[in-house]
mmCIF file of C-alpha atoms in Angstrom:
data_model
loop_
_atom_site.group_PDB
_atom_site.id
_atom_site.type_symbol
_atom_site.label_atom_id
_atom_site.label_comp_id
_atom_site.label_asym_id
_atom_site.label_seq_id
_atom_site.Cartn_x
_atom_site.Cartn_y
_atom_site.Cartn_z
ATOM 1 C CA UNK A 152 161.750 44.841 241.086
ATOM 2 C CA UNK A 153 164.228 42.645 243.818
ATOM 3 C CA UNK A 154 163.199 44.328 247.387
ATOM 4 C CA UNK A 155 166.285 43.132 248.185
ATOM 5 C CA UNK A 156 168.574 45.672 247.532
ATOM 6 C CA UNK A 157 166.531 48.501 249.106
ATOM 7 C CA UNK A 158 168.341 46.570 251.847
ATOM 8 C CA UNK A 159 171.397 48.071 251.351
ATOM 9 C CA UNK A 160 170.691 51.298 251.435
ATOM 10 C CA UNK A 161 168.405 51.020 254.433
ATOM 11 C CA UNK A 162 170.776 48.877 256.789
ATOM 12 C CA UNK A 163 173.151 52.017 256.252
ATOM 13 C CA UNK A 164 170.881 54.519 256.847
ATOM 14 C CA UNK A 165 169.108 52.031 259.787
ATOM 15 C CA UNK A 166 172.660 52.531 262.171
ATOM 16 C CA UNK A 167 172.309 55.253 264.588
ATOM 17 C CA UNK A 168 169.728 57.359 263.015
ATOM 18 C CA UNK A 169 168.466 58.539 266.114
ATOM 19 C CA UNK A 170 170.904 57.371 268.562
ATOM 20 C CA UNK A 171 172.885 61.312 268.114
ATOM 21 C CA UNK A 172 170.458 63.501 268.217
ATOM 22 C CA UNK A 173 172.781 65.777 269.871
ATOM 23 C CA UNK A 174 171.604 69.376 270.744
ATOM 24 C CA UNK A 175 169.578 70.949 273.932
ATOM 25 C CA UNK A 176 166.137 71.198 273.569
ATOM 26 C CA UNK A 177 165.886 72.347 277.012
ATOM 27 C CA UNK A 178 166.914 76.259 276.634
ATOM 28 C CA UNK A 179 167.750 76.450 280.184
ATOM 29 C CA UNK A 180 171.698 75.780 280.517
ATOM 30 C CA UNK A 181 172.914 72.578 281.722
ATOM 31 C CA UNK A 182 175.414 72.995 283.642
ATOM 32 C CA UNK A 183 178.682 70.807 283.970
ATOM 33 C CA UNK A 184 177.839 68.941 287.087
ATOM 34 C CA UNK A 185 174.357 68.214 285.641
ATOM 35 C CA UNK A 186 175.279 67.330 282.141
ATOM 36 C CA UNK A 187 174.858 63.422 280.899
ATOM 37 C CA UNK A 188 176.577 62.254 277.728
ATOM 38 C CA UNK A 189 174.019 59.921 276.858
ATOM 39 C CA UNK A 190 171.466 62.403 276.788
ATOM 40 C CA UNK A 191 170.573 63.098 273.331
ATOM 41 C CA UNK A 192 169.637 66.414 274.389
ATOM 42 C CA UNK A 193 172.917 67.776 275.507
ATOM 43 C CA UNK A 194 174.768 69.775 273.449
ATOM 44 C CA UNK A 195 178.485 69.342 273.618
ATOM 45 C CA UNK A 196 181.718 68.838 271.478
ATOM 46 C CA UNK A 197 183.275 65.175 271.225
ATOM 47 C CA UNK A 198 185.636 62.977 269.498
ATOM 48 C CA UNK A 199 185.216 59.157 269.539
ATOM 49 C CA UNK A 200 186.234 56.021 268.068
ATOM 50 C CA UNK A 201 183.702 52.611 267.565
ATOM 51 C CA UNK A 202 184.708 49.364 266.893
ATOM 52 C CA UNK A 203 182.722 46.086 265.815
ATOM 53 C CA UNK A 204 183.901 42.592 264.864
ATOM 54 C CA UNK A 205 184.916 43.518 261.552
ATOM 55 C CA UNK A 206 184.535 47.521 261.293
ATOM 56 C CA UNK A 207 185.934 50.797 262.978
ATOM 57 C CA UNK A 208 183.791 54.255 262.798
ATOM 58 C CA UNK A 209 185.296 57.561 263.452
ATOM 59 C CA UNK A 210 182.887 59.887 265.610
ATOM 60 C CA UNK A 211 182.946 64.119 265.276
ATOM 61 C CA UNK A 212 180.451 66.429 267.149
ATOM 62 C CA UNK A 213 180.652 69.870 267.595
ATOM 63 C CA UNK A 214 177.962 71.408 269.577
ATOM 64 C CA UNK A 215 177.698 75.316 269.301
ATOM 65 C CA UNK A 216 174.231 76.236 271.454
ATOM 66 C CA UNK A 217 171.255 74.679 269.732
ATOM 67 C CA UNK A 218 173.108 74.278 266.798
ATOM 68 C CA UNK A 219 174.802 70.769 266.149
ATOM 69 C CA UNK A 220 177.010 69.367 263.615
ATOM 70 C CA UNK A 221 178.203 65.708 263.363
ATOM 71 C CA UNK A 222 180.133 63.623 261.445
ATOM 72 C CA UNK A 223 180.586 59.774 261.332
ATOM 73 C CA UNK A 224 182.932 58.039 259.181
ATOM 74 C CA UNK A 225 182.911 53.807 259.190
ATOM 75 C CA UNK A 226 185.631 51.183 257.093
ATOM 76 C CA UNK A 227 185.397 48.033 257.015
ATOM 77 C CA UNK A 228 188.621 45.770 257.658
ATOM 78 C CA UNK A 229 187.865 43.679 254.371
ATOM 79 C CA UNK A 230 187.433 45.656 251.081
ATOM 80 C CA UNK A 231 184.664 44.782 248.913
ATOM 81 C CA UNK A 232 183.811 42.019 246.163
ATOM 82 C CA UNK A 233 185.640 44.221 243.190
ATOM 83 C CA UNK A 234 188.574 44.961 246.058
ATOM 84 C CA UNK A 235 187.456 49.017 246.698
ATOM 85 C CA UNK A 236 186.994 50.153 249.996
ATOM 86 C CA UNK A 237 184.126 49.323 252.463
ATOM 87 C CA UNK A 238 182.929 52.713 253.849
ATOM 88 C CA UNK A 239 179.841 54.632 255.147
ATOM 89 C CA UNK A 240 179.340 57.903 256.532
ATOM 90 C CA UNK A 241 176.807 60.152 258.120
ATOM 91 C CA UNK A 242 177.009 64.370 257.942
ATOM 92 C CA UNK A 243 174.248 65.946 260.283
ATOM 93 C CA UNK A 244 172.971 69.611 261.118
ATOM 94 C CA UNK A 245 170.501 69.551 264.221
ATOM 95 C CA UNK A 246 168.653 72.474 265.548
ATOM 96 C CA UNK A 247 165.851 73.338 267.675
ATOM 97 C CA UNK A 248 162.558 75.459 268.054
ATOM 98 C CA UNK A 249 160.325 76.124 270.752
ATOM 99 C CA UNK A 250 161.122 72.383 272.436
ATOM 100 C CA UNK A 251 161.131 70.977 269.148
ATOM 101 C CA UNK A 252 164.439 69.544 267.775
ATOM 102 C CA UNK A 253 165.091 69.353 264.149
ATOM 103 C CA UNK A 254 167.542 67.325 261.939
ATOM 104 C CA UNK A 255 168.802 67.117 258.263
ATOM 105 C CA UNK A 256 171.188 64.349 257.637
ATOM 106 C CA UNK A 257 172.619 62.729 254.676
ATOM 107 C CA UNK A 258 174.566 59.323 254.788
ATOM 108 C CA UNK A 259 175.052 56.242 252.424
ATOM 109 C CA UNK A 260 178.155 53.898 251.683
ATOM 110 C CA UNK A 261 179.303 52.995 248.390
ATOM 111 C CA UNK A 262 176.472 51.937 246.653
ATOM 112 C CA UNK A 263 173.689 54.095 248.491
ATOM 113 C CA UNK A 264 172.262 57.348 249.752
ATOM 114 C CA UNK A 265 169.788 58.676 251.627
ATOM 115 C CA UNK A 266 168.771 62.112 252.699
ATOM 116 C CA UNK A 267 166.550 62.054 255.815
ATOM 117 C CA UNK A 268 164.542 64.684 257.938
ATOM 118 C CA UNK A 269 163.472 63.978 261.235
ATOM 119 C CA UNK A 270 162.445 65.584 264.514
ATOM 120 C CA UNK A 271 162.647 64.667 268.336
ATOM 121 C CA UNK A 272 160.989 65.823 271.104
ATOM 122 C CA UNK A 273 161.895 65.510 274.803
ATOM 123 C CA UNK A 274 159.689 64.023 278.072
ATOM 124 C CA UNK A 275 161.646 64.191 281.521
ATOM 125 C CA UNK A 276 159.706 61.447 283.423
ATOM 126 C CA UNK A 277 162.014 61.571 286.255
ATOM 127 C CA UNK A 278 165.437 63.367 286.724
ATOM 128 C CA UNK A 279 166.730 60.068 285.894
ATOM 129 C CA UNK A 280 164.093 58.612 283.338
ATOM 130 C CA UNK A 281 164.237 60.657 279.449
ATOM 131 C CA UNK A 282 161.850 59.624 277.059
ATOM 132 C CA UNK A 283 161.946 61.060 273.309
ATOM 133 C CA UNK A 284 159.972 60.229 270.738
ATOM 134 C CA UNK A 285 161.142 60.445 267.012
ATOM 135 C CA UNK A 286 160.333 61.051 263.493
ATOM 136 C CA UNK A 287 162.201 60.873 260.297
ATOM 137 C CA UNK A 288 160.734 60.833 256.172
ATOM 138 C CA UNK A 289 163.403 60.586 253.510
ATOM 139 C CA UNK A 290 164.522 59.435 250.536
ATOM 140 C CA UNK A 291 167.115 56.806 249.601
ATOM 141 C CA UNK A 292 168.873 55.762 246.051
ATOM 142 C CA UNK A 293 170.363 52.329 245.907
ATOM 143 C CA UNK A 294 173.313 51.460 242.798
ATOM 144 C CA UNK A 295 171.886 47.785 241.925
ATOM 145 C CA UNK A 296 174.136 45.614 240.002
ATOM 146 C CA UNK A 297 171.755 42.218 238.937
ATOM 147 C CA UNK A 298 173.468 38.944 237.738
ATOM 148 C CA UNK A 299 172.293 37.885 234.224
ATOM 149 C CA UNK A 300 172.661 34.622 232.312
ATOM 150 C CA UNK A 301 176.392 34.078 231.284
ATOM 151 C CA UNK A 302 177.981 35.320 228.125
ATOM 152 C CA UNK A 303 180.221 34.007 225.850
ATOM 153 C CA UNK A 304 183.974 35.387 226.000
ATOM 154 C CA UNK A 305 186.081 35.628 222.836
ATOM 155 C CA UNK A 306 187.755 32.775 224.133
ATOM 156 C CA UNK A 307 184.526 30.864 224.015
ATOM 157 C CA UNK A 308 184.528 30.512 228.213
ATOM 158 C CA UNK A 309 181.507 31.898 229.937
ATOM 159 C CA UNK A 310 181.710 35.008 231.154
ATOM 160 C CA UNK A 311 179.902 36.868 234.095
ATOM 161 C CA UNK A 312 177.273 39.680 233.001
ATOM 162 C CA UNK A 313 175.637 42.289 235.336
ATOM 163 C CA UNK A 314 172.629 44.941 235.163
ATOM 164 C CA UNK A 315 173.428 47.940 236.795
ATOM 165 C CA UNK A 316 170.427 50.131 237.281
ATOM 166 C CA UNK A 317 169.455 52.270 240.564
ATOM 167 C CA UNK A 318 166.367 51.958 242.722
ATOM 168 C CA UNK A 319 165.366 54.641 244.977
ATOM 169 C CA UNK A 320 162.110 54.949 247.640
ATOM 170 C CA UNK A 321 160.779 57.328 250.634
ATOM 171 C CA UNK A 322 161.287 55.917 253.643
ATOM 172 C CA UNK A 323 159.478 56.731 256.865
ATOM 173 C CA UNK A 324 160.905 55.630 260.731
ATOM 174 C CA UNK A 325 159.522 56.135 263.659
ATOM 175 C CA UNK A 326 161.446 55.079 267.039
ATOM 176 C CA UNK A 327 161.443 56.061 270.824
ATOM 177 C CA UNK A 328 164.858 56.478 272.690
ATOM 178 C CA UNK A 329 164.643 55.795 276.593
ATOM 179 C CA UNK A 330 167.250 56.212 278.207
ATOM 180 C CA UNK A 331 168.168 56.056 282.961
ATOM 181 C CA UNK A 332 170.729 58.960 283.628
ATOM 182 C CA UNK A 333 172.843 57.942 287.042
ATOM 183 C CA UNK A 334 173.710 60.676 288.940
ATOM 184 C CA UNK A 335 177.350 59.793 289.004
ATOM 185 C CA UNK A 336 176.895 60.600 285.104
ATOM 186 C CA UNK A 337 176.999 57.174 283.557
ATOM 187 C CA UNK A 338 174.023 55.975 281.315
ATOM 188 C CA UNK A 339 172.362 53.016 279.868
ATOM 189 C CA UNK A 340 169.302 53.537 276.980
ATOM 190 C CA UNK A 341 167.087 51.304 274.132
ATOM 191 C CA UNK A 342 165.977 53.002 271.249
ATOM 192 C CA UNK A 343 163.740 50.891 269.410
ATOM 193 C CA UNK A 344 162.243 51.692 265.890
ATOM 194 C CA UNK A 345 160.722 50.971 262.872
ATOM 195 C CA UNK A 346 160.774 51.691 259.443
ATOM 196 C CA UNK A 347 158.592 51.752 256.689
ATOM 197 C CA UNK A 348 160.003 51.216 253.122
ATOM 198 C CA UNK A 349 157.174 52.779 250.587
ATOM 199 C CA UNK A 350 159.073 51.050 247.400
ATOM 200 C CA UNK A 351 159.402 47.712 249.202
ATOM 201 C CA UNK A 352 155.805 47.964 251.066
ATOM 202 C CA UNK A 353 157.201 46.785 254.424
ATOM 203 C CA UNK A 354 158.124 46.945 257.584
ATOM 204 C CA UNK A 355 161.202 46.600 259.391
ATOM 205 C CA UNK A 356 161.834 46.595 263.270
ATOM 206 C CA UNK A 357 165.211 47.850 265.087
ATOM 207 C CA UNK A 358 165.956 47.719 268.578
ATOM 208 C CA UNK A 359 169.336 49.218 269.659
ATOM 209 C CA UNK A 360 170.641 48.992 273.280
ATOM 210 C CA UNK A 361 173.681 50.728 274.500
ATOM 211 C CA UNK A 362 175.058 52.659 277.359
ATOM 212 C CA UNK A 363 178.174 54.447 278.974
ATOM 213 C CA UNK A 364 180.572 55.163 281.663
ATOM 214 C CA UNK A 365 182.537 58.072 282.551
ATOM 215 C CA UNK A 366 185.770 57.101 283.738
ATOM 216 C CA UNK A 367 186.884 61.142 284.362
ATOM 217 C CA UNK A 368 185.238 64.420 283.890
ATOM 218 C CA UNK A 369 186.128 64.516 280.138
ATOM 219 C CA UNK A 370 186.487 60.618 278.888
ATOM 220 C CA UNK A 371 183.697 57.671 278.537
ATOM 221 C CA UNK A 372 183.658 53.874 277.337
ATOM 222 C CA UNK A 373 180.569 52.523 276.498
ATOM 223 C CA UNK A 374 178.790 50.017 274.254
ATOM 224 C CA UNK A 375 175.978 49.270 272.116
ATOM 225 C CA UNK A 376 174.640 46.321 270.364
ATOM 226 C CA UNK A 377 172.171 46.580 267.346
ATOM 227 C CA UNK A 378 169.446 44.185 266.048
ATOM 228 C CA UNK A 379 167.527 43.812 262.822
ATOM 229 C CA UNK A 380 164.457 41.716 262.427
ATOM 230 C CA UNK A 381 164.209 39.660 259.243
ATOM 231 C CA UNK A 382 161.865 40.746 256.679
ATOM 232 C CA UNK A 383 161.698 40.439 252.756
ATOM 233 C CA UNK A 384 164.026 43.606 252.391
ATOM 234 C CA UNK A 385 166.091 43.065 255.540
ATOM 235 C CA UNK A 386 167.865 39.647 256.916
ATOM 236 C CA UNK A 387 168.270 39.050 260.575
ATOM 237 C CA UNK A 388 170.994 40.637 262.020
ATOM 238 C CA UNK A 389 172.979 41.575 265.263
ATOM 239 C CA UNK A 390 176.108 43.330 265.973
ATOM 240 C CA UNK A 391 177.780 44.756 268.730
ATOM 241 C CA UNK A 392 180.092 47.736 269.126
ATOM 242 C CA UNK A 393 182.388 49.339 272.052
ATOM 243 C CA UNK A 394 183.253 52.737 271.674
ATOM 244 C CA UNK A 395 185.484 55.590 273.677
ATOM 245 C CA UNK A 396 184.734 59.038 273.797
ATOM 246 C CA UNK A 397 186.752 62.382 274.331
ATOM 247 C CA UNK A 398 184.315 65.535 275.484
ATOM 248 C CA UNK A 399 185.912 68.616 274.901
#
């Protein structure tokens, strides 16, 4: 088997996995004055847009009590190899029990998909200092197209051949999200994590750093910027993203 195209389906399901954990574990309410965005905790509505070097993602969340539901939709600017579109997407439902917050999502891009289930738990240190642990086991199904030797056309030129097969694995990731709340309700956080490819047999470490600003009650600009260790199933990579967000 090539490891490498377990890749695929785990740099798509590597983005954000925990970074929108979005729902109150904390039964108490939160009140308005008290409330940080970048708390993945809080449980609120929003509509955002994110934008990379080469890519623009669509951000939903509707947050109804300790019930959560989330959508993200990403495209590419360039389409792919055999000129389709570039996409990926993530659907989420996020609830919680007893200080215990529990998520099903399902996400993937054209050639993958991966169902996950994870849960997070939540440690105020300080009222400004959050710490929350996470956990996710899945499963994730890769479309693998492998070059083989050249054929001969009817024209007698050489012609490209592919095997198209599908790989799939359970994945494990654990991570920790950290994350400084100012009291004027802006936020920075680093949630790094790692995760464990059972197909593959390895390893591979994440770190993603981000954070936000609230420039009125009800809009924020923010950033974050991901990194991916090199591995056999995963190639070094970093990219960076700014994003706007409307909290309704």
């Amino acid at each position: 088997m090539n490891k490498h195209y377990l890749a695929i389906a785990f740099c798509a399901m590597a983005t954000g996995t925990f970074a929108s954990e979005n729902t109150e574990i904390n039964h108490s309410p939160v009140s308005a004055e008290n409330l940080n965005y970048g708390d993945p905790t809080a449980s609120f509505s929003t509509l955002g847009v994110s934008r990379s070097g080469d890519a623009t993602q669509i951000n939903g969340m509707l947050g109804l009590g300790d019930n959560i539901f989330q959508l993200d939709l990403g495209l590419a600017d360039k389409n792919t190899k055999d000129d389709k579109l570039d996409y990926n997407y993530r659907g989420r439902y996020f609830h919680v029990t007893d200080g215990l917050g529990f998520s099903v999502d399902v996400l993937g891009d054209r050639a993958s998909t991966t169902a996950l289930a994870g849960m997070i738990y939540k440690f105020q240190v300080t009222d400004n200092i959050l710490l929350f642990p996470m956990l996710s086991v899945g499963r994730t199904a890769v479309d693998v197209e492998e070059p083989l030797p050249p054929g001969i056309g009817i024209n007698g030129q050489p012609t490209e051949r592919v095997l198209k097969h599908k790989l799939d694995s359970t994945v494990y990731q654990a991570g920790l999200y950290g994350m400084y709340a100012f009291d004027a309700g802006h936020w920075l956080y680093a949630n790094p994590r790692s995760t464990y490819v059972q197909q593959a047999k390895e390893w591979v470490a994440q770190v993603e750093v981000g954070g936000g600003y609230m420039v009125s009650d009800s809009v924020s600009v923010g950033f974050k910027v991901e990194h991916t260790a090199e591995s056999d199933i995963s190639r070094k990579d970093t990219t960076g993203w700014v994003q706007a967000n409307y909290y309704f």
